[in-house]
CSV table of C-alpha atoms in Angstrom, one decimal:
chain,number,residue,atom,x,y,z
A,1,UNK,CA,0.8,-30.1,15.7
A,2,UNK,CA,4.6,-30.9,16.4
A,3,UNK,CA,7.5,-28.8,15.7
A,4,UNK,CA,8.0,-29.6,12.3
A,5,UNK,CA,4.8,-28.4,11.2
A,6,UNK,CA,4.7,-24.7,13.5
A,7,UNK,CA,7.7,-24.5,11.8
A,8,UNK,CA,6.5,-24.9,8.3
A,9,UNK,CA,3.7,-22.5,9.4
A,10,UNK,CA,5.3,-20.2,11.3
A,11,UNK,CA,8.3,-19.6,8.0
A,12,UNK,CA,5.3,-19.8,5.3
A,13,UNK,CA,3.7,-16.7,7.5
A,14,UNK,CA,6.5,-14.7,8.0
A,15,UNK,CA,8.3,-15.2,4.3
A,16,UNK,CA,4.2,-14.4,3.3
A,17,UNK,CA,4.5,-11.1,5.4
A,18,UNK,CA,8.0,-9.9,4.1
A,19,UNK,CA,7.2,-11.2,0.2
A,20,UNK,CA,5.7,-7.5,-0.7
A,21,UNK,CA,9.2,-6.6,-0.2
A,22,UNK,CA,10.2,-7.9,-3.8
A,23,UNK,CA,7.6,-6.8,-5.6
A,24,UNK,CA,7.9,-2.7,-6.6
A,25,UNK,CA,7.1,-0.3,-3.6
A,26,UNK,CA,3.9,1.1,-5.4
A,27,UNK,CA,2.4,-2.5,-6.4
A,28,UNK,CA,0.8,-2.2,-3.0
A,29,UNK,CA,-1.9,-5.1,-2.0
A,30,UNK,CA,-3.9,-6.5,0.9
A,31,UNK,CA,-3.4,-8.0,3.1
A,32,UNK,CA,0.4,-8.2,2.2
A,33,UNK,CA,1.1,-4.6,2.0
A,34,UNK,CA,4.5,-2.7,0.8
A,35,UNK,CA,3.7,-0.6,3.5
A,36,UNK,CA,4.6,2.8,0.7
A,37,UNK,CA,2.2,4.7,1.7
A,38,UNK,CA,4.2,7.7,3.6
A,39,UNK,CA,6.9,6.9,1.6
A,40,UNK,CA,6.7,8.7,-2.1
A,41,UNK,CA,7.7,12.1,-2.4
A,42,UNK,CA,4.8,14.9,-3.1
A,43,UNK,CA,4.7,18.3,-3.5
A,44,UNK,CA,3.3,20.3,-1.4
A,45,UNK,CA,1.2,22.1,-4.7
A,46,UNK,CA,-1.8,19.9,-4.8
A,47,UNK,CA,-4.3,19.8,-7.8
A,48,UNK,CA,-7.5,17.8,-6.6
A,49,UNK,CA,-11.3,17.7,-7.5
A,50,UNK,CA,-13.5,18.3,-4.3
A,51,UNK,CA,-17.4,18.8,-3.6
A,52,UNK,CA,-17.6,22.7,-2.1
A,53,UNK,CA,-21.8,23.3,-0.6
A,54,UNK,CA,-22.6,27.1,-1.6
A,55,UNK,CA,-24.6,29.0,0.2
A,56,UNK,CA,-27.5,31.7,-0.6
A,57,UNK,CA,-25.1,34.5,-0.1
A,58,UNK,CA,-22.5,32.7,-1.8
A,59,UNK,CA,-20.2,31.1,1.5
A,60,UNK,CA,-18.7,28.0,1.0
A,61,UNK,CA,-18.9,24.9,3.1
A,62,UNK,CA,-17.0,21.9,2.6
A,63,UNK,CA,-18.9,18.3,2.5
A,64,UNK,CA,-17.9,15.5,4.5
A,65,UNK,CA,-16.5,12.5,2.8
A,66,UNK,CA,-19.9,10.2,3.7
A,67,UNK,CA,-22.2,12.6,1.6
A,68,UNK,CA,-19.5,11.3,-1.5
A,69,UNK,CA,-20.1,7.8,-0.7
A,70,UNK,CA,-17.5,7.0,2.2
A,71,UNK,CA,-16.3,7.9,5.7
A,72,UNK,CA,-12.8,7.9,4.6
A,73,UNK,CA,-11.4,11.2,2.9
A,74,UNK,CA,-9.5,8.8,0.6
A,75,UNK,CA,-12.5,6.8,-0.6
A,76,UNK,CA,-14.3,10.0,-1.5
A,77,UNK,CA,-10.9,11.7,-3.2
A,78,UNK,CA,-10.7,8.3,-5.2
A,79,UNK,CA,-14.8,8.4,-5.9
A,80,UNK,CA,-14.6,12.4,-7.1
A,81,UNK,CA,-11.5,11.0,-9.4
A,82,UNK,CA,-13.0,8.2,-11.0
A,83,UNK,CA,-16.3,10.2,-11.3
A,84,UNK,CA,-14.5,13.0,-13.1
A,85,UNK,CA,-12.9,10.6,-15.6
A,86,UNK,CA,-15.5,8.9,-16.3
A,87,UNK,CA,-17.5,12.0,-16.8
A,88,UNK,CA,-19.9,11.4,-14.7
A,89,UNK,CA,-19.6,14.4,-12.5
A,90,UNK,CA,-22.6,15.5,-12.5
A,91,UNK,CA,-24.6,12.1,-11.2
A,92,UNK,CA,-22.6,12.5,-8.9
A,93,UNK,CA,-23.5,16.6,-8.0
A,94,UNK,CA,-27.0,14.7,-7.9
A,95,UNK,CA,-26.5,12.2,-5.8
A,96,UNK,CA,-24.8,14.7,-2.9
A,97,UNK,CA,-27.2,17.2,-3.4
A,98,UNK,CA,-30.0,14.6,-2.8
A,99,UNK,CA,-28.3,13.6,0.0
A,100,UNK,CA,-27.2,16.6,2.1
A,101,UNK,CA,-30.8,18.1,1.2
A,102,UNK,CA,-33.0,17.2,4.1
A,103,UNK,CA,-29.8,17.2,6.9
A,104,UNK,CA,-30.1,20.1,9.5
A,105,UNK,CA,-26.2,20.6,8.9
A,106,UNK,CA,-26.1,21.4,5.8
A,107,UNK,CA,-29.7,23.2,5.4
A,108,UNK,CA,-27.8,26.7,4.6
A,109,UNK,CA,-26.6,24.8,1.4
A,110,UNK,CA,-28.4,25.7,-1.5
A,111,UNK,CA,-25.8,24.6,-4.3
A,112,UNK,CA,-22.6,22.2,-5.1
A,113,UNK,CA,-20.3,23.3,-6.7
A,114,UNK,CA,-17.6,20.6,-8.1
A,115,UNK,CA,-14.4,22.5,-8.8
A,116,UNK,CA,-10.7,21.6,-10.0
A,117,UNK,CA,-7.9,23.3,-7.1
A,118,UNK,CA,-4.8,24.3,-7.3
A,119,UNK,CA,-3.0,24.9,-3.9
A,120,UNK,CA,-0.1,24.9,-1.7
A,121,UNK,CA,-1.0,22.6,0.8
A,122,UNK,CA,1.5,24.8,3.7
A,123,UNK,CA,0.1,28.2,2.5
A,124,UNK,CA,-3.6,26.9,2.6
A,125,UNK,CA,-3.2,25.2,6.0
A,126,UNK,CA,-0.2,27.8,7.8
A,127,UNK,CA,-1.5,30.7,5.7
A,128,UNK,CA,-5.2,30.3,4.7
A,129,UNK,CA,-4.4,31.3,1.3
A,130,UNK,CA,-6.6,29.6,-1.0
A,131,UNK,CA,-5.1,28.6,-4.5
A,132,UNK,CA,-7.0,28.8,-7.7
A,133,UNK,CA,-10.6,26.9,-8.1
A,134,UNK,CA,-12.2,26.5,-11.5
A,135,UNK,CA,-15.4,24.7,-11.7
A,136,UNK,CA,-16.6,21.4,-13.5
A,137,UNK,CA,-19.7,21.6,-12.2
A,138,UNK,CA,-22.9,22.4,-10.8
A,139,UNK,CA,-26.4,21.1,-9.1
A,140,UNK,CA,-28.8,22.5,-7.2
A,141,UNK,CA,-29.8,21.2,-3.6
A,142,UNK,CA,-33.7,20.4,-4.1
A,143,UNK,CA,-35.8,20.7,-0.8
B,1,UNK,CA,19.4,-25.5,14.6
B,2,UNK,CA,19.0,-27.0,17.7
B,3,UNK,CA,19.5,-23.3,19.4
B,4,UNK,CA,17.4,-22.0,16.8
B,5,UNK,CA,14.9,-24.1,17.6
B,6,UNK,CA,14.9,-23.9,21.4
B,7,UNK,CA,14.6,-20.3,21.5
B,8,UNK,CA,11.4,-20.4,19.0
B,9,UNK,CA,9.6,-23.0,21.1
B,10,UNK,CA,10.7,-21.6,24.1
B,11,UNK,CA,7.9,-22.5,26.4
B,12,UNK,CA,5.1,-19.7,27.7
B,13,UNK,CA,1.8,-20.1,29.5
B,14,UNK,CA,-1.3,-21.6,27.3
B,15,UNK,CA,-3.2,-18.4,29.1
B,16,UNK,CA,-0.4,-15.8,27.3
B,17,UNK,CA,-2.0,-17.5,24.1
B,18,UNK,CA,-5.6,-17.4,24.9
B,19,UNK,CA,-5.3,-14.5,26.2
B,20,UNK,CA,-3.8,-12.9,23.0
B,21,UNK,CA,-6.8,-14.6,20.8
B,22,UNK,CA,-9.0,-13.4,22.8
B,23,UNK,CA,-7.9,-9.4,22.6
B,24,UNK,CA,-6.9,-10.0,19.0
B,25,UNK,CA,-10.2,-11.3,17.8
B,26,UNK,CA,-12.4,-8.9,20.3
B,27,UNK,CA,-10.8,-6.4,17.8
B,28,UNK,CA,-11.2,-8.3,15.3
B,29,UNK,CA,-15.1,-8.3,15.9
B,30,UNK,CA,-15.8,-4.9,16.8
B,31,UNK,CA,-13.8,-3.4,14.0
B,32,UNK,CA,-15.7,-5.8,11.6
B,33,UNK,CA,-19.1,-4.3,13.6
B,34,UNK,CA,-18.2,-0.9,13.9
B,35,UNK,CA,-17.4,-0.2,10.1
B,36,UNK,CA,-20.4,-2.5,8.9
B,37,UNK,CA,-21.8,0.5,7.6
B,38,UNK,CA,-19.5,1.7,6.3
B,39,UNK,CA,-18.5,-1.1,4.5
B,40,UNK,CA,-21.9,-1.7,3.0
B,41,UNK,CA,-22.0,2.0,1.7
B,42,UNK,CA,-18.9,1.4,-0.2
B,43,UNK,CA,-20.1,-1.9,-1.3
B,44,UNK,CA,-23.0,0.0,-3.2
B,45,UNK,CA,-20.5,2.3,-5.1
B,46,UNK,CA,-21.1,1.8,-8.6
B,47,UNK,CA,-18.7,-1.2,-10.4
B,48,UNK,CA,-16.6,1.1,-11.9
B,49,UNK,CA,-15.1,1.9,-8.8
B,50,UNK,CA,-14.5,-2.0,-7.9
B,51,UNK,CA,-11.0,-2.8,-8.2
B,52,UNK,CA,-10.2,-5.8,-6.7
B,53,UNK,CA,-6.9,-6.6,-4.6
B,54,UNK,CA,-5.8,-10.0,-2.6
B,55,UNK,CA,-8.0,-13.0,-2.4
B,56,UNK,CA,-11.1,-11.0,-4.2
B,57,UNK,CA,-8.9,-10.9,-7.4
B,58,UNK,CA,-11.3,-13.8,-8.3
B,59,UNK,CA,-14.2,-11.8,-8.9
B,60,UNK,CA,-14.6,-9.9,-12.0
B,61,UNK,CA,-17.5,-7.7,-10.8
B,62,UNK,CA,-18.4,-6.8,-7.3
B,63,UNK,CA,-21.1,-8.8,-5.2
B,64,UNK,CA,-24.5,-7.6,-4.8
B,65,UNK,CA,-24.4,-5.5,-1.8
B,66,UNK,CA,-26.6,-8.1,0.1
B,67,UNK,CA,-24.4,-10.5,-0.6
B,68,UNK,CA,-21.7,-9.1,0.8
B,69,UNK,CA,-23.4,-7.6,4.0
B,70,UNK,CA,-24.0,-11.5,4.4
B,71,UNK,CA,-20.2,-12.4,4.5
B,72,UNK,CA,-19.7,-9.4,6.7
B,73,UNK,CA,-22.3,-10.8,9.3
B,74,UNK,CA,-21.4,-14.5,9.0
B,75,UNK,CA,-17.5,-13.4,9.4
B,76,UNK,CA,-18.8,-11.5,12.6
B,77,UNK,CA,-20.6,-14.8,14.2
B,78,UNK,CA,-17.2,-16.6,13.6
B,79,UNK,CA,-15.3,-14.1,15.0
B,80,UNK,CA,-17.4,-14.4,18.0
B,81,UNK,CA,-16.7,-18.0,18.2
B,82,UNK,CA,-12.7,-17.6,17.2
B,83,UNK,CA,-13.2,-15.1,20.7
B,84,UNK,CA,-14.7,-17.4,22.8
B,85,UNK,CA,-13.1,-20.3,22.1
B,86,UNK,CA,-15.8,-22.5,20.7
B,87,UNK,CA,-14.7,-25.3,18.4
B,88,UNK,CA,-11.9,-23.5,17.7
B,89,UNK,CA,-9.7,-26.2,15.4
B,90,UNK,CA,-12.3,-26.5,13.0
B,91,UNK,CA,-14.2,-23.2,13.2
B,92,UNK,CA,-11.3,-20.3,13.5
B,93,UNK,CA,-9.6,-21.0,10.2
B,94,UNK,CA,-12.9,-20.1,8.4
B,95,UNK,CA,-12.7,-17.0,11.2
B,96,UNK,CA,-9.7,-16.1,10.0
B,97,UNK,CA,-10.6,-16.7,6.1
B,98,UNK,CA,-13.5,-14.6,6.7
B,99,UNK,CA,-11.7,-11.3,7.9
B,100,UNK,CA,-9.3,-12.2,5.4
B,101,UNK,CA,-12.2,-11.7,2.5
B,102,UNK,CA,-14.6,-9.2,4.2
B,103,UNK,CA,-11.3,-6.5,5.2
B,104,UNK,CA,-9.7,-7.6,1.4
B,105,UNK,CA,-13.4,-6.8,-0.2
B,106,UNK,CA,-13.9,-3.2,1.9
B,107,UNK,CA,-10.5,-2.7,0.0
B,108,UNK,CA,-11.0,-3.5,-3.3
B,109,UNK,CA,-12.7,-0.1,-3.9
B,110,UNK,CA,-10.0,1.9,-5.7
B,111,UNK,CA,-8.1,2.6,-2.6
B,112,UNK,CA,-6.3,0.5,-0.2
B,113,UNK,CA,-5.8,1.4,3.4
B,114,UNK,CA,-3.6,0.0,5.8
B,115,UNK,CA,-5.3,0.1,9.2
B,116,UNK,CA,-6.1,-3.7,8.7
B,117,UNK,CA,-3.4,-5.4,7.3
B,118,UNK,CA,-1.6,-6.6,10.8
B,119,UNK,CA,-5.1,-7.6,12.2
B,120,UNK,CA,-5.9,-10.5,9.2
B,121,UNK,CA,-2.2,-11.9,9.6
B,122,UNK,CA,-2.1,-12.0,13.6
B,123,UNK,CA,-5.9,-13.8,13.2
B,124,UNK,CA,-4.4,-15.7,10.5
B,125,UNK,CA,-1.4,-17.2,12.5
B,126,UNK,CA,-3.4,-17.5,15.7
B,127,UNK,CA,-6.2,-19.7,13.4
B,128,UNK,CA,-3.5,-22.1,12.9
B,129,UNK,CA,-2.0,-22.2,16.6
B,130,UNK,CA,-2.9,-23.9,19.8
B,131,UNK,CA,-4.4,-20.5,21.0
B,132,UNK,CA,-7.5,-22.3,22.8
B,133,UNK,CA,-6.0,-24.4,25.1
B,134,UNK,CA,-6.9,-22.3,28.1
B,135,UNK,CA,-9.8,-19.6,28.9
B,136,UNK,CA,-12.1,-21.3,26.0
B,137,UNK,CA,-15.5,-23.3,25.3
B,138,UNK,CA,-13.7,-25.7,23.9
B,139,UNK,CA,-13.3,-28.8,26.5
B,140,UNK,CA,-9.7,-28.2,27.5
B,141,UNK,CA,-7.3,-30.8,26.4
B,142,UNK,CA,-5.9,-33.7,28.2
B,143,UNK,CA,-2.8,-32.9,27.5
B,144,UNK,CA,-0.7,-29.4,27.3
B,145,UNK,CA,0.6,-28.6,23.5
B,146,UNK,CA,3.9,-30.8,23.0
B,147,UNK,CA,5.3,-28.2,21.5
B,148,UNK,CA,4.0,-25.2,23.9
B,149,UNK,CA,2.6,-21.6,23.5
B,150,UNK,CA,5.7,-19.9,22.4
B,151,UNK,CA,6.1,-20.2,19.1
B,152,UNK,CA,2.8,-18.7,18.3
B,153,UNK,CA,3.3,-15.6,20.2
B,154,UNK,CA,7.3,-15.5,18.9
B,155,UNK,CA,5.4,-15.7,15.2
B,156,UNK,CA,2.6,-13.0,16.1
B,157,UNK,CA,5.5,-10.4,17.2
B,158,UNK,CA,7.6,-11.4,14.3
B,159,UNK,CA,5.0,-10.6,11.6
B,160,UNK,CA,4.5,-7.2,13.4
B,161,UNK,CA,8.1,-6.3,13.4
B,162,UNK,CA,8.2,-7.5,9.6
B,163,UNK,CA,5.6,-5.2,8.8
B,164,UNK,CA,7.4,-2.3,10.3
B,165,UNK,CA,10.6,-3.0,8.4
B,166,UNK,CA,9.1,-3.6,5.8
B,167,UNK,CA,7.9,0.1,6.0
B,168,UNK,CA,11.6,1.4,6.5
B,169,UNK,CA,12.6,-0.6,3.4
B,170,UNK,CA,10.0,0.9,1.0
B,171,UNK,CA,11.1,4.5,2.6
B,172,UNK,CA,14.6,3.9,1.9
B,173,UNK,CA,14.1,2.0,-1.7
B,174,UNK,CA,12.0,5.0,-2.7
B,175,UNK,CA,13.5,8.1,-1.5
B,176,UNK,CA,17.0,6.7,-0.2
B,177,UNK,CA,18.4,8.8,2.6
B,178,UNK,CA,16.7,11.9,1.2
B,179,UNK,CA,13.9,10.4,3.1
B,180,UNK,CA,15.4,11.6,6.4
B,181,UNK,CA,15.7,15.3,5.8
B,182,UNK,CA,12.6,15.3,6.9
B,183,UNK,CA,10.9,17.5,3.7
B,184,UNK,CA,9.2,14.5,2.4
B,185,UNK,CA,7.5,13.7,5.5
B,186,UNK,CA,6.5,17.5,6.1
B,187,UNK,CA,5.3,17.3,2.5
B,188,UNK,CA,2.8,13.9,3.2
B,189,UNK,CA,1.8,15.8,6.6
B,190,UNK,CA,0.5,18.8,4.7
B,191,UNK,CA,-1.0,17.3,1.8
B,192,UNK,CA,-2.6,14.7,4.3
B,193,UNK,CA,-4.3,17.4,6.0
B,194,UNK,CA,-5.1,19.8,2.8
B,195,UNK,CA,-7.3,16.3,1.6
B,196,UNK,CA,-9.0,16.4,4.6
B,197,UNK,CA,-9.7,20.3,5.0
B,198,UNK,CA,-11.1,19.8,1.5
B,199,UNK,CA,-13.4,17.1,2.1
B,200,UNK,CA,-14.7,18.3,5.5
B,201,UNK,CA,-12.5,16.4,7.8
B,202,UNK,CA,-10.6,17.1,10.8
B,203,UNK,CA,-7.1,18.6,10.2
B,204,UNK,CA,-4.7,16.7,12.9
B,205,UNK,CA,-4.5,18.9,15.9
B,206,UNK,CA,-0.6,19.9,15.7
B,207,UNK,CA,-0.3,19.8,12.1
B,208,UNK,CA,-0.5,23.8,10.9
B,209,UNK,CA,1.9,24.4,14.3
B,210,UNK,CA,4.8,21.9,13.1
B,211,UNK,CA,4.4,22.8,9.1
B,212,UNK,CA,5.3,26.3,9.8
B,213,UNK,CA,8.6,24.7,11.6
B,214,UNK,CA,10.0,22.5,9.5
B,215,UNK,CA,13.5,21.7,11.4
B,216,UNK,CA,11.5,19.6,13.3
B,217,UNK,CA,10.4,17.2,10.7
B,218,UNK,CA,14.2,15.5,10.1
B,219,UNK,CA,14.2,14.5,13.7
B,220,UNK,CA,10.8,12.9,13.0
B,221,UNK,CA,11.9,10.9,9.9
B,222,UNK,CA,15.3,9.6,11.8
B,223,UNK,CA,13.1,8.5,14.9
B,224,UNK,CA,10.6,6.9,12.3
B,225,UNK,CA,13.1,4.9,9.9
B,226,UNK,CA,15.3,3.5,13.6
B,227,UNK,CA,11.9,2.9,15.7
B,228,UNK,CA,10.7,0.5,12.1
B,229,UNK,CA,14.1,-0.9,11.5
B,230,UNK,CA,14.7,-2.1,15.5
B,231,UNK,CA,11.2,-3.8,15.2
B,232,UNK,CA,13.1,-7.1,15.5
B,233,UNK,CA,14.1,-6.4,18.9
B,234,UNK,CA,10.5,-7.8,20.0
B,235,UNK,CA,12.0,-10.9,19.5
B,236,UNK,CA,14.8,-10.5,21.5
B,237,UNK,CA,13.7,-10.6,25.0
B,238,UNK,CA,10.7,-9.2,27.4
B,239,UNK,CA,12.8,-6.2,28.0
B,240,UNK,CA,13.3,-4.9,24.8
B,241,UNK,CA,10.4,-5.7,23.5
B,242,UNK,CA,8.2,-3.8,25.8
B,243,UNK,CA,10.5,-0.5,25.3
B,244,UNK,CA,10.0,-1.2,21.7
B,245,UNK,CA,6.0,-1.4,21.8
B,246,UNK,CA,6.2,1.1,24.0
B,247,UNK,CA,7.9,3.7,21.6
B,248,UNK,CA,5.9,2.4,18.4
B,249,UNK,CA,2.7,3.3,20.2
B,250,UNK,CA,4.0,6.8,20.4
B,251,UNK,CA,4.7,6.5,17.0
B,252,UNK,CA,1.2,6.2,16.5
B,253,UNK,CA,0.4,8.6,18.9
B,254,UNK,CA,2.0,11.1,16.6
B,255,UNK,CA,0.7,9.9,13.6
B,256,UNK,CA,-2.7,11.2,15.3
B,257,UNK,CA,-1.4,14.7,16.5
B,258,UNK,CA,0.0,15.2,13.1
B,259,UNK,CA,-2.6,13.8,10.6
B,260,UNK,CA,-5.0,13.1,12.1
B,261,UNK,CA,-4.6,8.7,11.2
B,262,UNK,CA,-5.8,6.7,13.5
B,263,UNK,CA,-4.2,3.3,13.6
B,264,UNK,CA,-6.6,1.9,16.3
B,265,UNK,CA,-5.3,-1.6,16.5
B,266,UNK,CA,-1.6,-0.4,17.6
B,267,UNK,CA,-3.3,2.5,19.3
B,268,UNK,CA,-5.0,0.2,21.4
B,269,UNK,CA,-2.1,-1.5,22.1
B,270,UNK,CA,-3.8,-4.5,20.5
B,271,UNK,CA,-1.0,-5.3,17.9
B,272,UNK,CA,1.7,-5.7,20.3
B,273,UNK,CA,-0.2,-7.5,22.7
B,274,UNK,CA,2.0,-11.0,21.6
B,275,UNK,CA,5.4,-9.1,23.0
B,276,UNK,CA,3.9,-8.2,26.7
B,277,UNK,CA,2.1,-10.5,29.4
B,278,UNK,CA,-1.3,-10.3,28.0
B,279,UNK,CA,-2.5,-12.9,30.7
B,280,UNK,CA,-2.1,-10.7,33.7
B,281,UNK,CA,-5.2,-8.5,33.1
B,282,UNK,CA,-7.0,-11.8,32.7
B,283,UNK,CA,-6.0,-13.5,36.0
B,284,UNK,CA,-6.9,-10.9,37.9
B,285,UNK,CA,-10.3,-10.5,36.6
B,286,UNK,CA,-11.1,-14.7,37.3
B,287,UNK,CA,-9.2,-13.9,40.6
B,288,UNK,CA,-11.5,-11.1,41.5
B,289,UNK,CA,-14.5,-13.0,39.6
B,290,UNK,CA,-13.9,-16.1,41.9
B,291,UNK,CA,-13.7,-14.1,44.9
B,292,UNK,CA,-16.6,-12.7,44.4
B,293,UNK,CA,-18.6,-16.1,44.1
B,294,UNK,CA,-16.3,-17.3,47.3
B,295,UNK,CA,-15.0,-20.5,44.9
């Protein structure tokens, strides 16, 4: 390679790099990313649909993101999304019961419950104060 | 031009280079392995969760899960090839094209993350670069590169500090100055960590402690927006440019602390690896490694 051509490599990479930068911060792709993640501005009053395990005497566990479909909490919030609007919710309920139902951590779960909540992310963190929950649905955990 | 031009092929050592590939693509590799699981398990969602982003636009459906866990094993052999060395002008672009489509198809599930992005475009510059002239399988050449090591390691820190401005930039264009009082960065530190108390995950381990203090959070968002906007100053001499890896790191050291993200390849030091003398670590192992065989 001479000069002429790591130059015409090295601009192409770099120009490739800073190109998200004209394209709107939310039309976000990969690998050329507009970086926007941390950059939007949210409220701290949250509405999201979430997986809750009940127990026999009613308790409530929350289910990791794998028994969703993913490791990553942001996979699963996307899969719950998409499941909900595309009302298929309760596949869903299914396919978590059926797979939490033989693990020794969640053996105390006898339901899921999917629910709708409400809640102000500082309050629920700093303050423990749970926001409003309503359900959308509801399986049993078959042993 | 001429200036220009000497200072981007200013010379370093073919070893700086190698060495780099090599810590690059051992990340490369092991992230690849590590998340192979995880990668197939999203690759069995249902379709209607496929949207596809980057190069796996192409594809109108998703690939049968075998199919894909394929890919992700033959873009793990190259890897190990791209690492070692081993025909490397004619094997590591197809390396680098491999990571490209495996980390763009593990993305193209309805959410993109941004752990990965720096990884394909440092293995895609280092495809295309002379970065197996030393410590390879490869027969080393005759000759050194004409046109040295430099540039490739000068390109490598420069897409890094692109990527960090380029962060700044989409702060600033969305939020303007506002972004520095430090409210909207409380705000994505909370409702971060509410996502993950909700699906069973970890809350970062100084999050509820700095939420209930929020003065603290518009020092946080000025050190953030000048430690991405002076990401150029990699490029302006050793100096600088190990102060500035040294401060991103602890960026991403309190990324962790306050929710709980880990970017591993900065973490590990891995992405800034072209800016510092990534050699020395090498030299002393083969030192040590030729004492020991009394060579």
């Amino acid at each position: 390679m001479n000069r002429a051509a790591a130059g015409v490599v090295s601009i192409a990479l770099i120009v490739a790099t800073a190109s998200p930068v004209l394209r709107k911060p939310w039309q976000d792709g990969f690998p050329l990313s507009t970086y926007a993640m941390f950059a939007f501005a949210r409220p701290t009053n949250q509405t999201l649909e979430y997986p809750l395990g009940i127990t026999a005497s009613g308790d409530r566990r929350y289910l990791a993101p794998w028994s969703i479909g993913s490791g990553e909490v942001l996979q699963a919030l996307n899969v719950v999304s998409r499941a909900k609007s595309t009302r298929t919710l309760p596949a869903l309920c299914t396919t978590i019961a059926s797979r939490i139902a033989s693990l020794d951590e969640y053996r105390d779960v006898v339901s899921i419950r999917f629910v709708t909540g409400t809640h102000d992310a500082v309050d629920f963190l700093v303050r423990d104060q749970l926001g409003k929950e309503t359900e959308l649905v509801r399986c049993e955990v078959v042993r | 031009m001429s200036k220009l031009s000497a200072w981007w092929f200013a010379p370093a050592p073919a070893e700086r280079l190698a060495a780099v590939r090599i810590l690059i693509g051992a990340f490369g590799l092991a992230w690849v392995l590590i998340r192979i699981r995880e990668s197939d398990a999203v690759a069995r969602l249902p379709a209607q969760h496929f949207k596809p982003c980057g190069v796996v636009q192409i594809l109108d459906t998703p690939l049968p899960p075998g199919v894909a866990l394929a890919i992700t094993i033959a873009t793990c052999v190259l890897m190990a090839a791209f690492i070692v060395g081993f025909r490397f002008r004619l094997l590591a672009p197809f390396a680098a094209l491999a990571l490209l489509w495996t980390l763009t198809y593990r993305n193209s599930w309805g959410m993109i993350f941004h752990t990965e992005n720096l990884l394909v475009m440092h293995v895609l510059a280092l495809s295309v670069s002379p970065a197996a002239d030393a410590w390879a399988l490869d027969r080393r050449p005759a000759q050194a590169s004409p046109i040295g090591y430099g540039w490739a390691l000068k390109l490598l820190a420069a897409i890094t500090a692109v990527t960090y401005v380029l962060a700044a930039i989409a702060k600033l264009r969305i939020a303007g100055m506002a972004w520095l009082d430090g409210e909207q960065l409380r705000n994505q530190i909370a409702v971060d960590n509410l996502r993950k108390a909700l699906f069973g995950d970890l809350i970062a381990p100084l999050a509820t402690q700095f939420l209930d203090h929020p003065s603290g959070f518009t020092v946080f968002s000025v050190m953030t927006i000048v430690l991405e906007l002076s990401a150029p100053i990699v490029l302006v001499g050793p100096r600088p440019a190990r102060l500035w890896c040294l401060a991103a790191w602890g960026f991403h050291v309190g990324v962790v602390l306050l929710m709980n993200i880990w970017f591993l390849y900065p973490l590990l030091g891995v992405a800034f690896v072209a800016s510092l003398p990534a050699e020395r670590p090498f030299d002393g192992l083969i030192r040590r490694w030729h004492r020991h065989r009394g060579t």
